[in-house]
Coordinates of N, CA and C in Angstrom, one line a residue:
S123 N 164.9 27.8 -358.4 CA 164.0 26.7 -358.6 C 164.8 25.4 -358.2
G124 N 166.1 25.5 -358.0 CA 166.9 24.3 -357.7 C 167.1 23.4 -358.9
T125 N 166.9 23.9 -360.1 CA 167.1 23.1 -361.4 C 168.1 23.8 -362.2
T126 N 168.8 23.1 -363.1 CA 169.8 23.6 -364.0 C 169.4 23.5 -365.4
H127 N 169.5 24.6 -366.1 CA 169.1 24.7 -367.5 C 170.2 25.3 -368.3
R128 N 170.4 24.8 -369.6 CA 171.2 25.5 -370.5 C 170.4 26.5 -371.3
V129 N 170.8 27.8 -371.3 CA 170.1 28.9 -372.0 C 171.0 29.5 -373.0
R130 N 170.5 29.7 -374.3 CA 171.2 30.4 -375.3 C 170.3 31.5 -375.8
V131 N 171.0 32.7 -376.0 CA 170.3 33.9 -376.4 C 170.7 34.3 -377.8
Y132 N 169.7 34.6 -378.6 CA 169.9 35.2 -380.0 C 169.7 36.7 -379.9
L133 N 170.6 37.4 -380.4 CA 170.6 38.9 -380.5 C 170.4 39.2 -382.0
P134 N 169.5 40.2 -382.3 CA 169.3 40.6 -383.7 C 170.5 41.3 -384.2
P135 N 170.6 41.3 -385.6 CA 171.7 42.0 -386.2 C 171.7 43.5 -385.8
E136 N 172.8 44.1 -385.5 CA 172.9 45.6 -385.2 C 172.2 45.8 -383.8
Y137 N 172.3 44.8 -383.0 CA 171.7 44.9 -381.6 C 172.3 46.2 -380.9
E138 N 171.5 46.9 -380.3 CA 171.9 48.1 -379.6 C 171.3 48.1 -378.2
P139 N 172.2 48.0 -377.2 CA 171.7 48.0 -375.8 C 170.9 49.2 -375.4
A140 N 170.9 50.3 -376.1 CA 170.1 51.5 -375.7 C 168.7 51.3 -376.2
R141 N 168.4 50.4 -377.1 CA 167.0 50.1 -377.6 C 166.3 49.1 -376.7
R142 N 165.0 48.9 -377.0 CA 164.3 47.8 -376.3 C 163.7 46.9 -377.3
Y143 N 163.8 45.6 -377.1 CA 163.4 44.6 -378.1 C 162.3 43.6 -377.6
P144 N 161.4 43.2 -378.4 CA 160.5 42.1 -378.1 C 161.4 40.9 -377.9
S145 N 160.8 39.9 -377.1 CA 161.5 38.7 -376.8 C 160.6 37.5 -377.0
V146 N 161.2 36.4 -377.5 CA 160.5 35.1 -377.7 C 161.3 34.0 -377.0
Y147 N 160.6 33.3 -376.1 CA 161.2 32.2 -375.3 C 160.8 30.8 -376.0
F148 N 161.7 30.0 -376.2 CA 161.4 28.6 -376.7 C 161.8 27.6 -375.7
G149 N 160.8 26.7 -375.4 CA 161.2 25.4 -374.8 C 161.9 24.5 -375.7
D150 N 162.6 23.5 -375.2 CA 163.3 22.6 -376.0 C 164.2 23.5 -377.0
G151 N 164.9 24.4 -376.3 CA 165.7 25.4 -377.1 C 166.8 24.8 -378.0
G152 N 167.5 23.8 -377.5 CA 168.5 23.2 -378.4 C 167.9 22.6 -379.6
D153 N 166.7 22.0 -379.5 CA 166.1 21.4 -380.6 C 165.7 22.5 -381.7
Y154 N 165.1 23.6 -381.2 CA 164.8 24.6 -382.1 C 166.0 25.2 -382.8
L155 N 167.1 25.2 -382.1 CA 168.3 25.7 -382.8 C 168.9 24.6 -383.9
N156 N 168.9 23.3 -383.5 CA 169.5 22.3 -384.2 C 168.5 21.8 -385.4
F157 N 167.3 21.7 -385.1 CA 166.4 21.0 -386.0 C 165.4 22.0 -386.7
A158 N 165.2 23.2 -386.2 CA 164.3 24.2 -386.8 C 165.1 25.4 -387.4
Q159 N 166.4 25.4 -387.3 CA 167.2 26.5 -387.8 C 166.6 27.8 -387.4
A160 N 166.2 27.9 -386.2 CA 165.5 29.1 -385.7 C 166.2 30.4 -385.9
T161 N 167.6 30.5 -385.7 CA 168.3 31.7 -385.8 C 168.3 32.2 -387.2
T162 N 168.4 31.3 -388.2 CA 168.4 31.6 -389.6 C 167.0 32.2 -389.9
I163 N 165.9 31.6 -389.4 CA 164.6 32.1 -389.6 C 164.4 33.5 -389.0
F164 N 164.9 33.8 -387.8 CA 164.8 35.1 -387.3 C 165.6 36.1 -388.1
D165 N 166.9 35.7 -388.6 CA 167.6 36.6 -389.4 C 166.9 37.0 -390.6
N166 N 166.2 36.0 -391.3 CA 165.5 36.3 -392.5 C 164.3 37.1 -392.3
L167 N 163.5 36.8 -391.3 CA 162.3 37.6 -391.0 C 162.7 39.1 -390.7
I168 N 163.7 39.3 -389.9 CA 164.1 40.6 -389.5 C 164.6 41.4 -390.8
A169 N 165.4 40.7 -391.6 CA 165.9 41.3 -392.8 C 164.8 41.7 -393.7
A170 N 163.7 40.9 -393.8 CA 162.6 41.2 -394.7 C 161.6 42.2 -394.1
G171 N 161.8 42.6 -392.9 CA 160.9 43.5 -392.2 C 159.6 42.8 -391.8
A172 N 159.6 41.5 -391.8 CA 158.3 40.8 -391.4 C 158.1 40.8 -389.9
I173 N 159.1 40.9 -389.1 CA 159.0 41.1 -387.7 C 160.0 42.2 -387.3
P174 N 159.8 42.9 -386.1 CA 160.8 43.8 -385.7 C 162.0 43.0 -385.1
P175 N 163.1 43.7 -385.1 CA 164.3 43.1 -384.5 C 163.9 42.6 -383.1
S176 N 164.3 41.3 -382.8 CA 163.8 40.7 -381.6 C 164.9 39.8 -381.0
I177 N 164.8 39.6 -379.7 CA 165.7 38.7 -378.9 C 165.0 37.4 -378.8
A178 N 165.7 36.3 -379.0 CA 165.1 35.0 -378.8 C 165.9 34.2 -377.7
V179 N 165.2 33.5 -376.9 CA 165.8 32.8 -375.7 C 165.5 31.3 -375.9
F180 N 166.5 30.5 -376.0 CA 166.3 29.1 -376.2 C 166.7 28.4 -374.9
V181 N 165.7 27.7 -374.3 CA 165.8 27.1 -373.0 C 165.8 25.6 -373.1
D182 N 166.8 24.9 -372.6 CA 166.7 23.5 -372.6 C 166.0 23.0 -371.3
P183 N 165.3 21.8 -371.3 CA 164.7 21.3 -370.2 C 165.8 21.1 -369.0
S184 N 165.4 21.0 -367.8 CA 166.3 20.9 -366.7 C 167.1 19.6 -366.8
V185 N 168.3 19.8 -366.3 CA 169.2 18.5 -366.2 C 168.6 17.6 -365.2
E186 N 168.0 18.1 -364.1 CA 167.5 17.2 -363.0 C 166.3 16.4 -363.4
H187 N 165.4 17.0 -364.1 CA 164.1 16.3 -364.4 C 163.8 16.0 -365.9
G188 N 164.3 16.8 -366.8 CA 164.0 16.5 -368.2 C 162.6 17.1 -368.6
R189 N 162.4 17.0 -369.9 CA 161.1 17.7 -370.4 C 159.8 17.0 -370.0
L190 N 159.9 15.6 -369.8 CA 158.7 14.9 -369.5 C 158.1 15.2 -368.1
I191 N 159.0 15.8 -367.3 CA 158.5 16.3 -366.0 C 158.3 17.8 -366.0
D192 N 159.3 18.5 -366.6 CA 159.2 20.0 -366.6 C 157.9 20.4 -367.3
Y193 N 157.6 19.8 -368.4 CA 156.6 20.3 -369.3 C 155.2 19.7 -369.1
D194 N 155.1 18.8 -368.1 CA 153.8 18.2 -367.8 C 153.0 19.0 -366.9
L195 N 152.7 20.2 -367.3 CA 151.8 21.1 -366.5 C 152.5 21.3 -365.0
N196 N 153.7 21.4 -365.0 CA 154.5 21.5 -363.8 C 154.6 22.9 -363.3
P197 N 153.9 23.2 -362.1 CA 153.9 24.6 -361.6 C 155.2 25.1 -361.3
R198 N 156.2 24.2 -360.9 CA 157.5 24.7 -360.5 C 158.2 25.2 -361.8
Y199 N 158.0 24.5 -362.9 CA 158.7 25.0 -364.1 C 158.0 26.4 -364.6
V200 N 156.7 26.5 -364.4 CA 156.1 27.8 -364.7 C 156.8 28.9 -363.8
A201 N 157.0 28.6 -362.6 CA 157.5 29.6 -361.7 C 159.0 29.9 -362.1
F202 N 159.8 28.8 -362.5 CA 161.1 29.0 -362.9 C 161.2 30.1 -364.1
V203 N 160.3 29.8 -365.1 CA 160.4 30.6 -366.3 C 160.0 32.0 -366.0
C204 N 158.9 32.2 -365.3 CA 158.3 33.5 -365.1 C 159.0 34.3 -364.0
D205 N 159.4 33.7 -363.0 CA 160.0 34.4 -361.9 C 161.4 34.5 -361.9
E206 N 162.1 33.5 -362.4 CA 163.6 33.5 -362.5 C 164.2 33.8 -363.8
L207 N 163.8 33.0 -364.8 CA 164.5 33.2 -366.1 C 164.2 34.5 -366.8
V208 N 162.9 34.9 -366.8 CA 162.6 36.2 -367.4 C 163.4 37.4 -366.7
A209 N 163.4 37.4 -365.4 CA 164.1 38.4 -364.6 C 165.6 38.4 -365.0
W210 N 166.1 37.2 -365.2 CA 167.6 37.1 -365.5 C 167.9 37.6 -366.8
I211 N 167.0 37.3 -367.8 CA 167.2 37.8 -369.2 C 167.0 39.3 -369.2
D212 N 165.9 39.8 -368.5 CA 165.7 41.3 -368.6 C 166.8 42.1 -368.0
A213 N 167.5 41.5 -367.0 CA 168.6 42.2 -366.3 C 169.8 42.3 -367.2
R214 N 169.9 41.4 -368.2 CA 171.1 41.3 -369.0 C 171.0 41.8 -370.4
Y215 N 169.8 41.9 -370.9 CA 169.6 42.2 -372.3 C 168.6 43.3 -372.4
A216 N 168.5 44.0 -373.6 CA 167.7 45.2 -373.7 C 166.3 44.8 -374.2
T217 N 165.6 44.1 -373.3 CA 164.3 43.6 -373.7 C 163.1 44.6 -373.3
H218 N 162.0 44.6 -374.0 CA 160.8 45.2 -373.5 C 160.3 44.4 -372.2
D219 N 159.9 45.1 -371.2 CA 159.4 44.4 -370.0 C 157.9 44.3 -370.0
R220 N 157.3 44.7 -371.1 CA 155.8 44.6 -371.1 C 155.4 43.1 -371.6
P221 N 154.4 42.6 -371.0 CA 154.0 41.2 -371.4 C 153.5 41.0 -372.8
D222 N 153.0 42.2 -373.3 CA 152.5 42.0 -374.7 C 153.6 42.1 -375.8
Q223 N 154.9 42.3 -375.3 CA 156.1 42.3 -376.1 C 157.0 41.0 -375.7
R224 N 156.3 40.0 -375.1 CA 157.0 38.8 -374.7 C 156.2 37.6 -375.1
A225 N 156.8 36.7 -375.9 CA 156.1 35.5 -376.4 C 156.8 34.2 -375.8
I226 N 156.0 33.2 -375.7 CA 156.6 31.9 -375.4 C 156.1 30.8 -376.4
A227 N 157.0 29.9 -376.8 CA 156.6 29.0 -377.8 C 157.2 27.6 -377.5
G228 N 156.5 26.5 -378.1 CA 157.1 25.2 -377.9 C 156.3 24.2 -378.8
A229 N 156.9 23.1 -378.9 CA 156.3 22.0 -379.7 C 156.0 20.8 -378.9
S230 N 154.9 20.1 -379.2 CA 154.5 18.9 -378.5 C 154.3 19.2 -377.0
F231 N 155.1 18.4 -376.2 CA 155.0 18.7 -374.7 C 155.3 20.2 -374.4
G232 N 156.3 20.8 -375.2 CA 156.7 22.1 -375.0 C 155.5 23.1 -375.4
G233 N 154.7 22.8 -376.3 CA 153.5 23.5 -376.6 C 152.5 23.5 -375.5
L234 N 152.4 22.4 -374.8 CA 151.5 22.3 -373.7 C 152.0 23.2 -372.6
I235 N 153.2 23.2 -372.2 CA 153.6 24.1 -371.1 C 153.6 25.5 -371.5
A236 N 153.8 25.8 -372.8 CA 153.7 27.2 -373.2 C 152.3 27.7 -373.0
L237 N 151.4 27.0 -373.4 CA 150.0 27.3 -373.2 C 149.6 27.5 -371.8
S238 N 150.2 26.6 -370.9 CA 150.0 26.7 -369.5 C 150.6 28.0 -368.9
I239 N 151.8 28.3 -369.3 CA 152.5 29.5 -368.8 C 151.8 30.8 -369.2
A240 N 151.3 30.9 -370.4 CA 150.7 32.1 -370.9 C 149.3 32.3 -370.2
H241 N 148.6 31.2 -369.9 CA 147.3 31.2 -369.3 C 147.4 31.6 -367.8
E242 N 148.4 31.0 -367.2 CA 148.6 31.2 -365.7 C 149.3 32.6 -365.4
R243 N 150.2 33.0 -366.3 CA 150.9 34.2 -366.0 C 150.9 35.2 -367.2
P244 N 149.7 35.8 -367.5 CA 149.6 36.8 -368.5 C 150.3 38.1 -368.1
D245 N 150.7 38.2 -366.8 CA 151.5 39.3 -366.4 C 152.9 39.3 -366.9
V246 N 153.3 38.1 -367.4 CA 154.7 37.9 -367.9 C 154.6 37.7 -369.5
F247 N 153.7 36.8 -369.9 CA 153.6 36.5 -371.3 C 152.2 36.7 -371.8
R248 N 152.0 37.5 -372.9 CA 150.7 37.6 -373.4 C 150.6 37.1 -375.0
L249 N 151.7 36.5 -375.4 CA 151.7 35.9 -376.7 C 152.2 34.5 -376.6
V250 N 151.5 33.5 -377.2 CA 152.0 32.1 -377.1 C 151.8 31.4 -378.4
A251 N 152.8 30.5 -378.7 CA 152.7 29.7 -379.9 C 152.8 28.2 -379.5
S252 N 151.9 27.4 -379.9 CA 151.9 26.0 -379.7 C 151.9 25.2 -381.0
Q253 N 153.1 24.5 -381.2 CA 153.2 23.7 -382.5 C 152.9 22.3 -382.1
S254 N 151.9 21.7 -382.6 CA 151.5 20.3 -382.3 C 151.4 20.1 -380.8
G255 N 150.8 21.0 -380.1 CA 150.8 20.9 -378.6 C 150.1 19.7 -378.1
F256 N 150.6 19.1 -377.0 CA 150.1 17.9 -376.4 C 148.9 18.4 -375.5
V257 N 147.9 18.9 -376.1 CA 146.8 19.6 -375.3 C 145.8 18.5 -374.8
S258 N 145.9 17.3 -375.2 CA 145.1 16.2 -374.8 C 145.6 15.6 -373.5
R259 N 146.7 16.0 -373.0 CA 147.4 15.5 -371.8 C 146.5 15.6 -370.6
R260 N 146.4 14.6 -369.8 CA 145.8 14.6 -368.5 C 144.2 14.8 -368.8
D261 N 143.7 14.1 -369.7 CA 142.2 14.3 -370.0 C 141.8 15.6 -370.3
D262 N 142.6 16.3 -371.2 CA 142.3 17.7 -371.7 C 142.4 18.7 -370.6
A263 N 143.3 18.5 -369.7 CA 143.5 19.5 -368.5 C 143.6 20.9 -369.0
I264 N 144.4 21.2 -370.0 CA 144.7 22.5 -370.4 C 143.5 23.1 -371.1
I265 N 142.8 22.2 -371.9 CA 141.5 22.7 -372.6 C 140.5 23.1 -371.6
E266 N 140.3 22.2 -370.5 CA 139.4 22.6 -369.4 C 139.7 23.8 -368.8
R267 N 141.0 24.1 -368.6 CA 141.5 25.3 -367.9 C 141.0 26.6 -368.7
Y268 N 141.3 26.4 -370.1 CA 141.0 27.6 -370.9 C 139.4 27.8 -371.0
G269 N 138.7 26.7 -370.9 CA 137.3 26.7 -371.0 C 136.6 27.3 -369.7
R270 N 137.2 27.0 -368.6 CA 136.5 27.3 -367.3 C 137.0 28.5 -366.6
A271 N 138.3 28.8 -366.7 CA 138.9 29.9 -366.0 C 138.5 31.2 -366.7
S272 N 138.8 32.3 -366.0 CA 138.5 33.6 -366.5 C 139.3 33.9 -367.8
L273 N 138.7 34.7 -368.7 CA 139.3 34.9 -370.0 C 140.6 35.8 -369.7
Q274 N 141.7 35.3 -370.3 CA 143.0 35.9 -370.1 C 143.3 36.8 -371.3
P275 N 144.1 37.9 -371.1 CA 144.4 38.8 -372.2 C 145.6 38.4 -373.0
I276 N 145.5 37.2 -373.6 CA 146.6 36.6 -374.4 C 146.1 36.4 -375.8
A277 N 147.2 36.3 -376.7 CA 146.9 35.9 -378.1 C 147.6 34.5 -378.3
I278 N 147.0 33.7 -379.1 CA 147.4 32.3 -379.2 C 147.5 31.9 -380.6
H279 N 148.7 31.2 -381.0 CA 148.9 30.7 -382.3 C 149.0 29.2 -382.2
L280 N 148.2 28.4 -382.9 CA 148.2 27.0 -382.9 C 148.4 26.4 -384.2
I281 N 149.2 25.4 -384.3 CA 149.3 24.6 -385.6 C 149.3 23.1 -385.2
V282 N 148.9 22.2 -386.1 CA 149.0 20.8 -385.9 C 148.9 20.1 -387.3
G283 N 149.5 18.9 -387.3 CA 149.5 18.1 -388.5 C 148.3 17.2 -388.6
T284 N 147.7 17.1 -389.8 CA 146.5 16.2 -390.0 C 146.9 14.8 -389.7
Y285 N 148.1 14.4 -389.8 CA 148.5 13.0 -389.5 C 148.8 12.7 -388.1
E286 N 148.6 13.6 -387.2 CA 148.9 13.5 -385.8 C 147.8 12.9 -385.0
T287 N 147.4 11.6 -385.5 CA 146.3 11.0 -384.8 C 146.6 10.0 -383.9
H288 N 147.9 9.5 -383.8 CA 148.3 8.6 -382.8 C 149.8 8.9 -382.5
I289 N 150.0 9.6 -381.4 CA 151.3 10.0 -381.0 C 151.7 9.4 -379.7
G290 N 152.9 9.0 -379.6 CA 153.4 8.6 -378.2 C 153.1 7.2 -377.8
P291 N 153.4 6.7 -376.7 CA 153.2 5.4 -376.2 C 151.8 5.2 -375.6
F292 N 150.8 5.5 -376.3 CA 149.4 5.4 -375.8 C 148.7 4.4 -376.6
E293 N 147.7 3.8 -376.0 CA 146.8 2.9 -376.7 C 146.2 3.4 -378.0
R294 N 146.4 2.7 -379.1 CA 145.8 3.3 -380.3 C 144.3 3.6 -380.2
G295 N 143.9 4.7 -380.6 CA 142.5 5.1 -380.5 C 142.2 5.9 -379.3
S296 N 143.2 6.0 -378.3 CA 142.9 6.7 -377.1 C 142.9 8.3 -377.4
A297 N 142.1 9.0 -376.7 CA 141.9 10.4 -376.9 C 143.2 11.1 -376.6
E298 N 144.0 10.7 -375.7 CA 145.2 11.4 -375.3 C 146.2 11.3 -376.5
A299 N 146.3 10.2 -377.2 CA 147.1 10.0 -378.3 C 146.9 10.8 -379.6
D300 N 145.6 11.3 -379.7 CA 145.1 12.0 -380.9 C 145.4 13.5 -380.8
F301 N 146.6 13.9 -381.2 CA 146.9 15.4 -381.1 C 146.0 16.2 -382.0
L302 N 145.6 15.7 -383.2 CA 144.8 16.5 -384.1 C 143.5 16.8 -383.4
R303 N 142.8 15.8 -382.9 CA 141.5 16.1 -382.4 C 141.6 16.9 -381.1
G304 N 142.6 16.7 -380.3 CA 142.9 17.5 -379.2 C 143.0 19.0 -379.5
N305 N 143.8 19.3 -380.5 CA 143.9 20.7 -380.9 C 142.7 21.3 -381.5
R306 N 141.9 20.4 -382.1 CA 140.6 20.9 -382.6 C 139.7 21.2 -381.5
R307 N 139.7 20.4 -380.3 CA 138.9 20.7 -379.2 C 139.3 22.0 -378.6
L308 N 140.7 22.2 -378.4 CA 141.1 23.5 -377.9 C 140.7 24.7 -378.8
R309 N 140.8 24.6 -380.1 CA 140.3 25.6 -381.0 C 138.9 25.9 -380.7
A310 N 138.0 25.0 -380.6 CA 136.6 25.2 -380.3 C 136.4 26.0 -379.0
V311 N 137.2 25.6 -378.0 CA 137.0 26.3 -376.8 C 137.5 27.8 -376.9
L312 N 138.6 28.0 -377.6 CA 139.1 29.3 -377.8 C 138.0 30.2 -378.5
Q313 N 137.4 29.6 -379.6 CA 136.4 30.3 -380.3 C 135.2 30.6 -379.5
A314 N 134.8 29.6 -378.7 CA 133.7 29.9 -377.8 C 133.9 30.9 -376.8
R315 N 135.1 31.0 -376.2 CA 135.4 31.9 -375.2 C 135.8 33.3 -375.7
G316 N 136.0 33.4 -377.0 CA 136.4 34.7 -377.6 C 137.8 35.1 -377.5
Y317 N 138.8 34.0 -377.3 CA 140.2 34.3 -377.3 C 140.7 34.8 -378.7
R318 N 141.6 35.8 -378.7 CA 142.3 36.1 -379.9 C 143.2 35.0 -380.3
H319 N 143.0 34.3 -381.4 CA 143.8 33.2 -381.8 C 143.9 33.0 -383.3
A320 N 144.9 32.2 -383.7 CA 145.0 31.8 -385.0 C 145.2 30.2 -385.0
Y321 N 144.7 29.5 -385.9 CA 144.8 28.1 -386.0 C 144.9 27.6 -387.4
A322 N 145.8 26.6 -387.6 CA 146.0 26.0 -388.9 C 146.4 24.6 -388.8
E323 N 146.0 23.8 -389.7 CA 146.3 22.4 -389.9 C 147.1 22.2 -391.2
Y324 N 148.1 21.3 -391.2 CA 148.9 21.1 -392.3 C 149.0 19.6 -392.6
H325 N 149.1 19.2 -393.8 CA 149.2 17.7 -394.1 C 150.7 17.3 -393.8
A326 N 150.9 17.0 -392.5 CA 152.2 16.6 -392.0 C 152.0 15.8 -390.8
G327 N 153.1 15.2 -390.3 CA 153.1 14.5 -389.1 C 153.7 15.2 -387.9
H328 N 154.0 14.4 -386.9 CA 154.5 15.1 -385.6 C 156.0 15.1 -385.7
A329 N 156.6 16.2 -386.4 CA 158.0 16.1 -386.7 C 158.6 17.6 -386.9
W330 N 159.9 17.7 -386.7 CA 160.5 19.0 -386.8 C 160.4 19.6 -388.2
G331 N 160.2 18.8 -389.2 CA 160.0 19.4 -390.5 C 158.8 20.3 -390.5
L332 N 157.7 19.9 -389.9 CA 156.5 20.8 -389.8 C 156.8 22.0 -389.0
W333 N 157.4 21.8 -387.8 CA 157.6 22.9 -386.8 C 158.6 24.0 -387.5
R334 N 159.6 23.5 -388.1 CA 160.6 24.4 -388.8 C 159.9 25.2 -389.9
D335 N 159.2 24.4 -390.8 CA 158.6 25.1 -392.0 C 157.5 26.1 -391.6
R336 N 156.9 26.0 -390.4 CA 155.8 26.9 -390.0 C 156.2 27.9 -388.9
L337 N 157.5 27.8 -388.6 CA 157.9 28.7 -387.5 C 157.7 30.2 -387.8
A338 N 158.0 30.5 -389.0 CA 157.9 32.0 -389.4 C 156.6 32.5 -389.2

């Protein structure tokens, strides 16, 4: 892709190369490690038997462009993740190579690109989690895509905070700044199209406290 990314990989306790494990890819990987305590959450979920032992891949935005370009529905970033990064991980770790055993997740702009990747490449990812996703970006471009394109065989998990009504450097009252209503519009489209999905709102703002607390 011509871009440079820092990638960190979590291996479950008692990892055995002879087995095969589901995998979860996180955009803004360093932030999920530092602010969401993601590895501790994985340890606890696995120990409790709430999820199977899994591999987690934490990917930072590119050094060259940063998240505001990478995650802005950028087809080059989609290609990097699906055609380069996944192959690199699968060649080095004992991952399942089935798309229904591979998830992609992100928050805010990262949630937007996660939804885009799963919709465009269900041959690679069939599970997606968007935490406070910036789905109103570009006049609801991702919502329109889900509404008009053919139904994809993916399962979608969405959360958003009820206080997320004015996010970012946008004019107050603009549709793009209102993440809550944007996610509600996406939920309505998913319901109408018959997508397998889960949706939840919490009394919280656009912050890592929400995303950490609801990551499990």
